[in-house]
Coordinates of C-alpha atoms in Angstrom, one line a residue:
M1 CA 37.6 74.5 -32.6
L2 CA 37.5 70.7 -31.3
N3 CA 40.7 69.6 -29.8
I4 CA 41.0 66.0 -29.6
A5 CA 43.0 63.3 -27.9
L6 CA 43.4 60.2 -28.6
A7 CA 44.5 58.3 -25.6
Q8 CA 46.4 54.5 -27.4
M9 CA 46.8 53.1 -23.7
E10 CA 47.7 49.5 -22.9
I11 CA 44.8 47.8 -21.2
I12 CA 46.2 45.4 -18.4
P13 CA 43.2 42.2 -19.3
G14 CA 41.4 41.7 -15.6
Q15 CA 43.2 44.8 -13.7
P16 CA 40.0 47.4 -13.6
D17 CA 42.2 49.5 -10.7
K18 CA 45.1 49.7 -13.0
N19 CA 43.4 51.0 -17.0
A20 CA 41.1 53.4 -14.8
E21 CA 44.3 54.6 -13.1
K22 CA 46.0 54.9 -16.6
M23 CA 43.1 57.0 -17.6
L24 CA 42.5 58.7 -15.0
K25 CA 46.0 60.0 -15.6
F26 CA 45.7 60.5 -19.1
I27 CA 41.8 62.6 -18.8
E28 CA 44.6 64.7 -16.3
D29 CA 47.4 65.0 -19.1
A30 CA 44.7 66.4 -21.7
K31 CA 43.3 68.8 -19.6
N32 CA 46.5 70.3 -19.3
N33 CA 46.8 70.0 -22.7
H34 CA 44.1 72.0 -23.5
A35 CA 41.8 68.7 -25.3
D36 CA 38.3 69.4 -25.5
M37 CA 37.7 65.6 -25.7
I38 CA 39.4 62.4 -25.1
I39 CA 38.8 59.1 -26.5
F40 CA 39.9 55.7 -25.3
P41 CA 39.9 52.2 -26.2
E42 CA 37.3 50.1 -26.1
M43 CA 36.9 48.1 -23.0
A44 CA 39.5 50.5 -21.7
I45 CA 38.8 49.3 -18.0
P46 CA 38.4 45.5 -18.0
G47 CA 40.4 44.6 -21.2
Y48 CA 38.5 42.1 -23.8
L49 CA 39.9 38.6 -23.8
L50 CA 39.3 38.0 -20.2
G51 CA 37.9 34.2 -20.6
D52 CA 35.3 33.3 -18.1
T53 CA 36.1 36.4 -15.8
W54 CA 33.1 37.7 -17.0
E55 CA 31.1 35.2 -15.5
Q56 CA 31.6 37.3 -12.2
P57 CA 29.4 39.5 -10.6
S58 CA 31.9 40.8 -8.6
F59 CA 34.4 41.6 -10.9
L60 CA 31.5 43.2 -13.0
E61 CA 30.2 45.5 -10.3
D62 CA 34.4 46.2 -10.3
C63 CA 34.6 47.6 -13.5
E64 CA 31.2 49.8 -13.5
A65 CA 32.3 51.7 -10.4
Y66 CA 36.0 52.6 -12.0
G67 CA 33.4 53.1 -15.2
R68 CA 31.4 55.9 -12.5
D69 CA 35.7 56.7 -11.4
I70 CA 36.5 58.3 -15.5
I71 CA 33.2 59.0 -15.8
A72 CA 33.5 62.1 -12.6
A73 CA 36.7 62.7 -14.3
S74 CA 34.8 64.9 -17.1
K75 CA 34.6 67.7 -15.9
D76 CA 35.9 70.7 -18.6
I77 CA 36.3 67.7 -20.9
V78 CA 34.4 65.0 -22.6
V79 CA 35.8 61.5 -22.5
L80 CA 34.9 58.9 -24.7
F81 CA 35.3 55.4 -23.5
G82 CA 34.7 51.7 -23.5
N83 CA 33.4 49.5 -20.6
I84 CA 31.2 46.7 -20.0
A85 CA 28.1 47.8 -19.1
I86 CA 25.4 45.2 -16.8
D87 CA 22.2 45.5 -16.2
K88 CA 21.1 43.7 -12.8
D89 CA 17.5 42.9 -13.9
K90 CA 17.9 41.1 -17.3
K91 CA 19.1 37.7 -18.3
N92 CA 21.2 37.4 -20.9
N93 CA 20.9 33.7 -22.9
D94 CA 22.9 31.7 -20.3
G95 CA 20.6 32.9 -17.1
R96 CA 23.7 35.3 -16.0
I97 CA 23.6 38.6 -15.5
R98 CA 22.9 41.1 -18.9
K99 CA 26.0 42.3 -19.7
Y100 CA 27.1 44.7 -22.8
N101 CA 29.5 45.7 -24.3
A102 CA 29.0 49.9 -24.0
F103 CA 30.9 52.8 -25.1
F104 CA 30.3 55.1 -22.7
A105 CA 29.9 59.3 -23.0
A106 CA 30.5 61.7 -20.2
Q107 CA 30.8 65.0 -19.8
D108 CA 31.3 67.6 -16.5
G109 CA 30.8 64.3 -14.6
K110 CA 27.6 63.1 -15.9
L111 CA 26.7 60.5 -18.9
I112 CA 25.5 61.8 -22.0
P113 CA 22.8 58.9 -23.3
P114 CA 22.6 58.4 -27.3
S115 CA 19.7 60.3 -28.5
G116 CA 17.8 57.6 -29.4
K117 CA 15.0 55.1 -28.3
S118 CA 17.7 53.1 -26.3
P119 CA 16.7 52.3 -22.8
Y120 CA 20.0 53.2 -21.8
P121 CA 22.9 56.2 -21.5
F122 CA 25.4 53.9 -23.2
V123 CA 25.8 52.7 -26.7
I124 CA 26.1 49.0 -27.1
K125 CA 27.8 47.2 -29.2
T126 CA 25.4 45.9 -32.4
L127 CA 27.6 43.4 -34.4
L128 CA 29.1 40.1 -32.2
P129 CA 31.9 38.6 -34.1
N130 CA 32.3 35.3 -33.2
Y131 CA 35.3 33.9 -35.0
R132 CA 39.1 33.8 -34.7
E133 CA 39.9 34.4 -31.2
F134 CA 36.0 35.9 -30.7
D135 CA 33.5 34.3 -28.7
D136 CA 31.5 38.0 -28.2
T137 CA 27.7 36.0 -27.9
R138 CA 29.7 34.0 -24.7
Y139 CA 29.3 37.0 -23.0
F140 CA 27.2 39.7 -24.6
Y141 CA 23.9 40.9 -25.4
S142 CA 23.8 43.1 -28.7
L143 CA 22.0 45.9 -29.6
E144 CA 20.9 42.9 -32.2
K145 CA 19.4 40.6 -29.9
L146 CA 17.4 44.4 -27.4
A147 CA 15.4 45.3 -30.1
R148 CA 14.3 41.8 -30.6
E149 CA 13.4 41.7 -27.6
L150 CA 12.0 45.2 -28.0
N151 CA 10.6 44.0 -30.5
I152 CA 11.4 47.3 -32.7
N153 CA 13.8 47.0 -35.6
T154 CA 17.8 47.6 -34.8
E155 CA 18.3 50.8 -36.8
E156 CA 15.9 52.0 -34.4
L157 CA 17.5 51.8 -31.7
L158 CA 21.3 53.3 -33.5
A159 CA 22.0 56.5 -32.5
P160 CA 24.5 59.2 -32.3
V161 CA 25.8 60.6 -29.2
K162 CA 25.4 65.0 -28.8
I163 CA 27.7 67.2 -27.0
N164 CA 28.3 70.4 -27.2
V165 CA 31.6 71.6 -26.0
S166 CA 31.9 76.1 -26.2
G167 CA 28.3 76.7 -27.1
K168 CA 29.0 74.4 -30.4
E169 CA 27.4 70.7 -31.0
Y170 CA 28.7 67.9 -32.4
C171 CA 27.2 64.4 -33.3
I172 CA 29.1 61.6 -32.7
G173 CA 28.6 58.0 -34.5
C174 CA 29.6 55.8 -32.0
L175 CA 31.2 53.0 -33.6
L176 CA 32.3 50.1 -31.2
C177 CA 35.2 48.1 -33.4
E178 CA 33.2 44.3 -35.7
D179 CA 30.5 47.7 -36.2
G180 CA 33.3 49.3 -38.5
W181 CA 33.9 46.3 -39.7
S182 CA 30.1 44.9 -41.0
D183 CA 30.9 43.4 -45.4
D184 CA 29.4 40.4 -44.0
Y185 CA 26.4 41.7 -41.3
A186 CA 23.4 42.1 -43.1
L187 CA 23.4 45.7 -40.5
A188 CA 26.2 48.1 -41.5
P189 CA 26.1 50.3 -37.7
L190 CA 28.3 53.3 -40.1
S191 CA 25.7 53.8 -43.0
V192 CA 22.4 53.9 -40.5
L193 CA 23.9 56.0 -38.5
H194 CA 25.3 58.3 -41.8
E195 CA 22.1 58.0 -43.0
K196 CA 19.5 59.0 -40.3
F197 CA 21.9 61.7 -38.3
H198 CA 24.7 62.6 -40.9
P199 CA 26.8 62.3 -37.2
D200 CA 29.9 65.5 -37.8
F201 CA 32.0 63.1 -37.0
F202 CA 32.3 58.8 -36.8
V203 CA 34.7 57.2 -33.7
N204 CA 35.9 54.1 -33.6
I205 CA 37.1 52.5 -30.6
S206 CA 38.2 48.9 -31.0
C207 CA 40.5 46.1 -28.9
S208 CA 41.5 44.4 -32.2
P209 CA 44.9 42.0 -32.2
F210 CA 48.1 42.1 -34.3
T211 CA 47.8 40.1 -37.6
L212 CA 49.9 40.5 -40.3
G213 CA 48.8 42.9 -43.0
K214 CA 46.0 43.6 -41.2
N215 CA 46.4 47.0 -40.7
D216 CA 46.4 47.9 -44.8
K217 CA 42.9 46.2 -44.6
R218 CA 41.8 48.7 -42.2
N219 CA 43.0 51.7 -43.4
R220 CA 41.5 50.9 -47.1
V221 CA 38.2 50.0 -45.2
F222 CA 37.4 52.8 -43.1
S223 CA 39.4 55.2 -45.8
A224 CA 36.8 54.1 -47.8
Q225 CA 33.9 54.5 -45.7
S226 CA 35.0 58.3 -44.6
K227 CA 34.2 59.0 -48.3
E228 CA 31.6 56.9 -48.7
I229 CA 29.7 59.2 -46.0
N230 CA 31.7 61.5 -46.3
A231 CA 32.9 62.4 -42.8
P232 CA 36.2 62.0 -40.5
L233 CA 36.6 58.8 -39.0
V234 CA 38.1 58.5 -35.8
Y235 CA 39.9 55.0 -34.7
V236 CA 41.6 54.6 -31.7
N237 CA 42.8 51.3 -30.7
N238 CA 45.6 49.7 -27.7
V239 CA 48.4 47.9 -27.4
G240 CA 49.6 45.6 -25.2
I241 CA 48.8 41.5 -24.9
Q242 CA 46.0 40.2 -24.1
N243 CA 45.1 36.1 -24.2
N244 CA 42.6 33.6 -24.2
G245 CA 45.2 31.1 -21.9
K246 CA 46.0 29.2 -25.7
T247 CA 46.8 32.2 -27.7
I248 CA 49.2 35.2 -27.1
Y249 CA 48.1 38.2 -28.9
T250 CA 50.1 41.4 -29.7
F251 CA 48.2 44.9 -30.1
D252 CA 49.7 46.7 -31.8
G253 CA 47.2 50.8 -31.3
S254 CA 48.2 51.7 -35.2
S255 CA 45.3 54.3 -33.5
T256 CA 45.0 56.5 -36.8
V257 CA 42.3 59.5 -38.0
Y258 CA 41.0 59.4 -41.7
S259 CA 39.0 63.3 -42.8
K260 CA 36.0 62.9 -44.9
T261 CA 38.4 62.6 -47.9
G262 CA 39.0 59.7 -47.1
A263 CA 42.9 61.1 -46.9
T264 CA 44.7 59.3 -43.7
V265 CA 45.5 62.4 -41.3
H266 CA 47.1 61.2 -38.5
A267 CA 48.6 58.1 -37.2
C268 CA 49.9 57.0 -33.7
P269 CA 53.1 54.8 -33.7
A270 CA 52.1 50.7 -33.8
F271 CA 52.9 48.5 -30.3
K272 CA 54.2 52.2 -28.6
E273 CA 51.4 53.7 -25.6
T274 CA 50.5 57.4 -26.5
L275 CA 48.8 60.2 -26.2
S276 CA 47.6 62.4 -29.1
Y277 CA 45.8 65.7 -30.5
V278 CA 44.7 66.0 -33.2
V279 CA 41.8 69.1 -34.5
L280 CA 38.9 68.3 -35.8
E281 CA 38.4 70.8 -37.9
D282 CA 41.4 71.0 -39.5
I283 CA 41.7 67.7 -39.9
A284 CA 37.9 67.5 -41.6
E285 CA 39.0 68.7 -44.8
E286 CA 42.4 67.4 -45.8
N287 CA 43.1 65.6 -48.5
K288 CA 46.6 64.7 -48.8
S289 CA 46.8 61.3 -46.7
I290 CA 49.8 60.9 -44.6
D291 CA 52.2 58.2 -46.2
T292 CA 50.9 55.2 -43.2
T293 CA 52.1 52.2 -45.7
R294 CA 54.3 50.0 -43.7
K295 CA 58.5 51.2 -44.4
E296 CA 59.4 48.1 -42.0
N297 CA 58.3 44.9 -44.3
Q298 CA 56.7 42.2 -43.4
I299 CA 59.7 40.1 -41.2
E300 CA 60.9 43.8 -39.4
E301 CA 57.0 43.4 -38.5
I302 CA 57.3 40.2 -37.4
Y303 CA 60.1 41.2 -35.2
N304 CA 58.6 43.8 -34.0
A305 CA 55.1 42.0 -33.0
V306 CA 57.6 38.7 -31.7
T307 CA 59.8 40.7 -29.3
Y308 CA 56.5 42.9 -27.8
G309 CA 54.6 40.2 -27.9
I310 CA 57.7 38.1 -25.3
R311 CA 58.8 41.2 -23.4
H312 CA 55.0 41.3 -22.0
F313 CA 53.7 37.9 -21.5
L314 CA 57.5 37.6 -20.1
D315 CA 56.4 40.9 -17.6
S316 CA 52.8 39.9 -17.3
I317 CA 53.9 36.1 -15.2
R318 CA 57.2 38.2 -13.9
M319 CA 59.2 35.9 -15.3
K320 CA 63.1 37.2 -16.0
K321 CA 65.0 34.6 -16.9
V322 CA 64.7 31.6 -19.5
V323 CA 66.3 28.2 -20.4
I324 CA 67.2 27.4 -24.1
G325 CA 68.0 24.4 -24.8
I326 CA 69.5 24.8 -27.9
S327 CA 70.8 22.4 -30.9
G328 CA 72.4 24.1 -33.2
G329 CA 69.5 24.4 -35.3
I330 CA 68.0 27.7 -37.1
D331 CA 64.8 27.1 -34.3
S332 CA 66.4 27.9 -31.5
A333 CA 69.3 30.2 -32.6
V334 CA 65.9 32.2 -33.3
A335 CA 64.7 31.8 -30.0
S336 CA 68.1 32.1 -28.3
A337 CA 68.6 35.7 -30.5
L338 CA 65.0 36.8 -29.8
Y339 CA 65.0 36.4 -26.3
C340 CA 68.7 37.4 -25.3
K341 CA 67.7 41.1 -26.6
V342 CA 64.5 41.3 -24.7
L343 CA 65.9 39.8 -20.9
G344 CA 69.9 40.5 -22.1
P345 CA 72.1 38.2 -22.4
E346 CA 72.4 38.0 -18.6
N347 CA 69.0 36.4 -18.5
V348 CA 69.2 33.5 -20.5
L349 CA 71.2 30.5 -20.1
L350 CA 71.6 28.4 -23.8
V351 CA 72.1 24.8 -23.2
N352 CA 73.5 21.7 -25.3
L353 CA 72.7 19.0 -24.9
P354 CA 74.1 16.0 -26.2
S355 CA 73.9 12.4 -27.1
R356 CA 75.7 9.9 -29.5
F357 CA 74.3 11.0 -32.4
N358 CA 74.4 14.8 -32.6
S359 CA 77.6 15.7 -34.9
D360 CA 80.8 18.4 -34.3
T361 CA 79.3 20.6 -36.4
T362 CA 76.1 21.0 -35.0
K363 CA 77.6 21.2 -31.4
G364 CA 80.6 24.2 -32.7
L365 CA 77.6 25.7 -33.9
A366 CA 75.7 25.6 -30.8
H367 CA 78.8 27.0 -28.9
R368 CA 79.5 30.0 -31.4
L369 CA 76.4 30.7 -31.1
A370 CA 76.1 31.5 -27.0
Q371 CA 80.0 33.2 -27.7
N372 CA 77.9 35.6 -30.1
L373 CA 75.2 35.9 -28.0
A374 CA 77.6 36.2 -25.3
C375 CA 75.0 34.4 -22.9
R376 CA 75.6 31.8 -20.2
Y377 CA 76.3 28.5 -21.9
A378 CA 76.6 25.0 -20.9
V379 CA 77.0 21.7 -22.4
F380 CA 75.0 19.1 -20.4
P381 CA 75.8 15.3 -22.3
I382 CA 72.4 13.5 -22.7
Q383 CA 73.8 10.0 -23.8
E384 CA 74.3 8.9 -20.1
S385 CA 71.0 9.6 -18.6
V386 CA 69.3 8.5 -21.9
E387 CA 71.4 4.9 -22.1
H388 CA 70.2 4.1 -18.5
T389 CA 66.3 4.8 -19.6
I390 CA 67.2 2.1 -21.9
S391 CA 68.4 0.3 -19.9
Q392 CA 66.1 0.0 -16.6
I393 CA 63.2 0.0 -19.6
E394 CA 64.5 -3.3 -20.9
N395 CA 66.0 -4.9 -18.0
I396 CA 62.3 -4.5 -16.0
S397 CA 60.1 -7.6 -14.8
I398 CA 56.5 -6.5 -16.5
Q399 CA 54.1 -8.5 -14.7
N400 CA 50.7 -10.4 -16.8
L401 CA 48.8 -10.1 -12.9
Y402 CA 46.0 -11.6 -15.0
D403 CA 47.7 -14.6 -15.9
N404 CA 51.1 -14.5 -14.3
T405 CA 52.8 -14.2 -17.2
Q406 CA 56.1 -12.0 -17.0
E407 CA 57.5 -10.6 -20.2
H408 CA 60.5 -8.3 -21.2
W409 CA 59.9 -5.2 -23.6
T410 CA 63.1 -4.4 -26.0
V411 CA 63.2 -0.4 -27.2
S412 CA 63.2 0.5 -30.5
D413 CA 65.1 3.2 -32.5
F414 CA 61.5 4.7 -32.9
N415 CA 61.8 5.1 -28.8
V416 CA 64.8 6.0 -28.7
E417 CA 64.3 9.2 -30.4
N418 CA 61.7 9.5 -27.9
I419 CA 63.8 9.0 -24.9
Q420 CA 65.9 11.7 -25.8
A421 CA 64.0 14.8 -26.5
R422 CA 62.2 14.2 -23.4
D423 CA 65.1 13.9 -21.2
R424 CA 66.4 16.4 -22.4
S425 CA 63.2 18.9 -21.6
S426 CA 61.8 17.0 -18.8
R427 CA 64.4 16.3 -17.0
V428 CA 67.2 19.1 -17.6
L429 CA 65.9 22.0 -18.5
A430 CA 63.2 21.6 -16.4
A431 CA 65.0 21.0 -14.1
L432 CA 68.2 23.5 -14.2
S433 CA 64.8 26.3 -15.2
A434 CA 64.0 26.1 -11.6
V435 CA 67.7 26.5 -9.9
F436 CA 68.0 29.5 -12.4
G437 CA 64.5 31.1 -11.1
G438 CA 62.7 30.8 -14.4
G439 CA 61.1 29.2 -17.5
F440 CA 62.3 27.0 -20.1
T441 CA 60.9 27.7 -23.9
C442 CA 59.6 26.0 -26.7
N443 CA 61.2 26.7 -30.1
A444 CA 58.3 24.4 -32.1
N445 CA 57.8 26.1 -35.6
K446 CA 54.1 26.1 -37.2
A447 CA 55.1 23.5 -40.0
E448 CA 56.3 21.0 -36.4
T449 CA 52.8 22.1 -34.9
T450 CA 50.9 21.6 -37.6
V451 CA 51.9 17.8 -37.9
G452 CA 53.1 17.2 -34.5
Y453 CA 56.6 17.1 -35.8
S454 CA 57.7 17.1 -31.7
T455 CA 57.7 14.7 -28.9
L456 CA 54.8 15.6 -26.0
Y457 CA 56.7 16.5 -22.4
G458 CA 59.2 17.2 -24.9
D459 CA 60.2 19.3 -27.2
Q460 CA 57.0 19.9 -27.2
S461 CA 57.7 21.6 -23.8
G462 CA 58.1 24.8 -22.2
F463 CA 56.1 28.3 -21.1
L464 CA 55.7 30.1 -24.6
A465 CA 55.8 29.0 -27.9
A466 CA 57.0 32.0 -29.4
L467 CA 57.7 30.6 -32.7
A468 CA 55.1 28.3 -32.6
D469 CA 52.9 30.6 -35.4
L470 CA 56.2 31.5 -38.0
W471 CA 56.7 28.8 -40.6
K472 CA 59.7 27.9 -41.1
Y473 CA 60.8 30.3 -44.4
Q474 CA 60.6 32.9 -41.9
V475 CA 62.4 31.9 -39.1
Y476 CA 65.2 32.0 -42.0
S477 CA 64.4 35.7 -42.6
L478 CA 63.7 36.9 -39.6
A479 CA 67.3 35.3 -38.6
E480 CA 68.7 37.4 -41.5
Y481 CA 67.0 40.3 -40.1
M482 CA 68.6 39.8 -37.0
N483 CA 72.3 39.3 -37.8
D484 CA 71.5 42.5 -40.6
T485 CA 69.5 44.8 -39.0
V486 CA 69.4 44.2 -35.1
Y487 CA 72.5 43.3 -34.2
G488 CA 74.0 43.8 -37.0
R489 CA 76.5 41.6 -37.2
E490 CA 77.0 38.2 -37.8
V491 CA 74.9 36.4 -34.4
I492 CA 73.7 33.5 -36.0
P493 CA 76.2 31.9 -37.0
H494 CA 75.7 31.6 -41.1
E495 CA 76.4 27.4 -40.7
T496 CA 73.7 26.9 -38.8
I497 CA 71.1 29.2 -41.6
T498 CA 72.8 26.7 -44.4
L499 CA 72.4 23.9 -42.8
P500 CA 69.7 21.4 -43.7
P501 CA 67.0 21.2 -40.7
C502 CA 67.5 18.3 -38.4
A503 CA 66.4 16.3 -35.9
E504 CA 69.8 14.4 -35.2
L505 CA 67.9 11.7 -33.1
S506 CA 68.8 7.9 -34.4
S507 CA 71.5 7.8 -37.2
K508 CA 69.8 8.1 -39.8
Q509 CA 69.7 11.4 -38.9
N510 CA 73.0 12.8 -40.0
I511 CA 73.4 16.4 -41.2
D512 CA 77.1 15.9 -42.4
A513 CA 75.6 13.2 -44.2
G514 CA 72.6 16.0 -45.2
Q515 CA 70.1 13.7 -44.2
G516 CA 67.9 16.2 -42.5
D517 CA 64.1 16.2 -41.0
P518 CA 61.0 14.2 -43.7
L519 CA 59.9 17.7 -43.8
Q520 CA 60.4 19.7 -47.4
Y521 CA 59.8 22.8 -45.8
P522 CA 59.8 24.9 -49.6
Y523 CA 56.6 22.7 -50.1
H524 CA 54.8 21.9 -46.9
D525 CA 55.3 24.4 -45.0
Y526 CA 53.1 26.0 -48.4
L527 CA 50.9 22.9 -47.7
F528 CA 50.0 23.1 -44.5
R529 CA 49.3 26.7 -44.7
S530 CA 46.0 25.9 -46.7
F531 CA 44.8 23.8 -44.1
I532 CA 45.2 26.3 -41.6
E533 CA 45.4 30.2 -42.4
R534 CA 43.5 30.0 -45.5
W535 CA 40.3 32.1 -44.8
K536 CA 38.6 28.7 -46.7
K537 CA 40.5 26.1 -45.2
A538 CA 41.7 23.3 -47.6
A539 CA 41.1 20.6 -47.7
P540 CA 42.4 16.8 -49.0
E541 CA 40.1 17.2 -51.9
D542 CA 40.8 20.8 -52.6
I543 CA 44.2 20.1 -52.8
L544 CA 43.9 17.2 -55.0
E545 CA 41.9 18.6 -57.1
W546 CA 44.4 21.3 -57.5
Y547 CA 47.2 18.6 -58.1
V548 CA 44.9 16.9 -61.5
S549 CA 44.1 20.6 -62.8
G550 CA 47.7 21.7 -62.2
T551 CA 46.9 25.3 -60.4
L552 CA 48.2 23.8 -56.7
E553 CA 51.7 25.9 -56.8
D554 CA 50.0 29.2 -57.5
E555 CA 47.4 28.1 -54.8
I556 CA 49.0 27.6 -51.7
G557 CA 51.5 30.0 -53.5
C558 CA 54.9 27.5 -53.3
E559 CA 57.5 27.4 -55.9
S560 CA 56.8 26.4 -59.3
G561 CA 57.9 23.5 -60.6
L562 CA 58.8 22.2 -57.2
V563 CA 56.0 19.3 -57.2
K564 CA 56.6 17.1 -60.3
K565 CA 60.3 17.9 -58.8
L566 CA 59.6 16.1 -55.6
F567 CA 56.8 13.9 -55.9
P568 CA 57.5 11.7 -59.7
T569 CA 53.8 9.7 -59.2
H570 CA 51.0 10.9 -58.9
K571 CA 50.7 8.0 -55.2
A572 CA 54.2 9.7 -54.3
F573 CA 51.6 12.8 -54.1
I574 CA 48.6 11.1 -52.4
D575 CA 51.2 8.8 -50.2
D576 CA 53.3 12.2 -49.2
L577 CA 49.3 14.3 -48.5
E578 CA 48.0 11.4 -46.6
R579 CA 50.6 10.9 -44.4
W580 CA 50.6 15.0 -43.3
W581 CA 46.7 14.9 -43.3
N582 CA 46.6 12.3 -41.0
Q583 CA 49.3 13.7 -38.7
F584 CA 48.2 17.1 -39.2
S585 CA 43.9 15.4 -37.9
G586 CA 45.2 12.7 -35.7
I587 CA 48.1 13.3 -33.3
A588 CA 48.8 16.5 -34.1
V589 CA 45.7 17.7 -32.3
A590 CA 46.5 15.9 -28.9
K591 CA 50.2 17.8 -29.1
R592 CA 48.8 21.3 -29.7
I593 CA 45.9 21.0 -26.9
Q594 CA 48.8 20.2 -24.3
A595 CA 52.1 22.7 -26.5
P596 CA 52.4 25.3 -24.3
P597 CA 50.6 28.9 -25.4
V598 CA 51.4 30.0 -29.0
L599 CA 51.8 33.8 -29.5
A600 CA 49.9 34.9 -31.9
V601 CA 51.0 36.6 -35.4
S602 CA 48.9 35.3 -38.6
R603 CA 45.4 35.8 -39.4
R604 CA 45.1 31.9 -37.9
A605 CA 47.4 30.6 -35.3
Y606 CA 46.4 27.5 -33.1
G607 CA 44.8 27.7 -29.8
F608 CA 42.2 29.7 -29.3
D609 CA 42.3 31.2 -32.9
H610 CA 42.2 27.3 -34.2
R611 CA 39.3 25.9 -33.2
E612 CA 39.6 22.2 -33.2
A613 CA 38.3 19.0 -32.4
Q614 CA 40.4 15.4 -31.8
N615 CA 38.0 13.6 -34.5
G616 CA 40.5 12.0 -37.0
P617 CA 41.9 12.6 -40.6
Y618 CA 38.5 12.5 -42.3
Y619 CA 38.3 11.9 -46.7
T620 CA 35.6 13.5 -48.7
R621 CA 33.7 10.7 -51.3
R622 CA 34.8 13.3 -54.7
Y623 CA 38.6 12.7 -52.6
K624 CA 38.6 8.8 -52.6
Q625 CA 37.8 9.7 -56.0
L626 CA 39.9 11.6 -57.7
K627 CA 43.0 9.6 -55.5
E628 CA 41.6 5.8 -57.0
K629 CA 41.9 7.3 -61.0
L630 CA 44.5 9.0 -60.0
L631 CA 46.5 5.7 -59.7
K632 CA 45.0 3.3 -62.1
S633 CA 45.8 6.2 -64.6
E634 CA 49.6 4.9 -63.4

């Protein structure tokens, strides 16, 4: 009987000493519980998303040294773990030291090498992802590249690891994360190992970020794989957060065991560090799956991921207090409820910053929100300072030194809007957070972020954009979920949820008169989502093709009949599309580059996940032809 411990550990990126210390404790606990084997995630010692820390030789050597500590601790237990492996005698294509994303197997203080032709005593990752948040070929050398270097087929280097426990030999197919997601690759490592060696079971160690819906897909894929190869598959993932500077990713673990019949027979809880146990012989023949369908709805998944990410990010930057500018609107209200739940209301300061354009309605809602959350609250009027800034600008003399003339400038209504936003953030919230001993938040949602409907150095500022991967409809759903389920009472006022969104930065934005934002969220949420989250991203040509064929609403997922209701003419539709495409591809790019890091939830978050250049908007030839034809038809 092979008793296997699944170590779903929290990996702290860039801290091999802390990770190794935790691994040693897990190993000791597993031994005390009579485990024969313990399995850790991919890159368990260094972490995975480390940026160019991978280019520090001293860091790499430290990771190797801690790896040797783990190998030494494998007395009376088999330890499977992920770590960086280096070969000082070889180089990567960039001329730096050779690095492999490696799978190590150790027993009785020694490494167990794979049984094939590999020149190394560890398993090397075969498939290196280079999409979404991954940039593996920048740092690591794949098994495929090594095979080409050795002038042999990759299949010849793929081999299992064989261990002996209590006199019985087990043949293990060792996979590293992407090696199990091979549908779009020319090579499928799992299939090769199965066909050549028929392993007793497979182990996939992963460092796989949370994405909405991803676990359901993995269960389908891995269940089908285990059934096809007629062998159990053990998947071990980590928890915690990791980032690549501009995007913060949560890792939910959700480690899972599949029997040879494809049944899901064991699953670790999401977002929780745990050490759990399975007996190989018990799971091998199991036919009945446990229920791994998400018992929570999607908005509960979002809530769990966002609160987990906020908590761990704050811990990682050692921030214990936050200041939130609240307008009476939905985004700042949801942010307030989230941070109060994570930090406790005593560590949250809510600030209402009214100008002459803010209504009594929204000022009252801001106050009610603070009362409901029972946190710190202040009203900080900005009208006087805004007028002072306007007066200074209009009364200052601008000297043209090239022709010895002078001029005076007039502040436009649009300028006044931006002055208010910057005064609130760059002046007041920044100062208050410094005095309070914390940071101030960015409350932007994904729709606003998509088209830059925000002010640079104003409401685009903050230490973290926790809602910037959520569309407006998801923010509303999150508000209702927190009222109904998390708090069990109306914390976010009902009127905040029902009022039309409005920036209240000018007389033309009057919430009491129903004059709100230019974004029609029930449509624009879905239009913008097609720009960014579709695997094959939509561009104006696609949108116009779907519009002409009458399939636009089905393609982007918005309410049927909405497009005609919002845009009575072809020209109105085209003007709206081009307005926001120009924003999305233009100034919004510059704003996103300077925006705070985004907490990722969706299949494509802004930051490193969605890589972009400041190239400006582009319209294809086909788009121009369709546009001309439509406008002529009217």
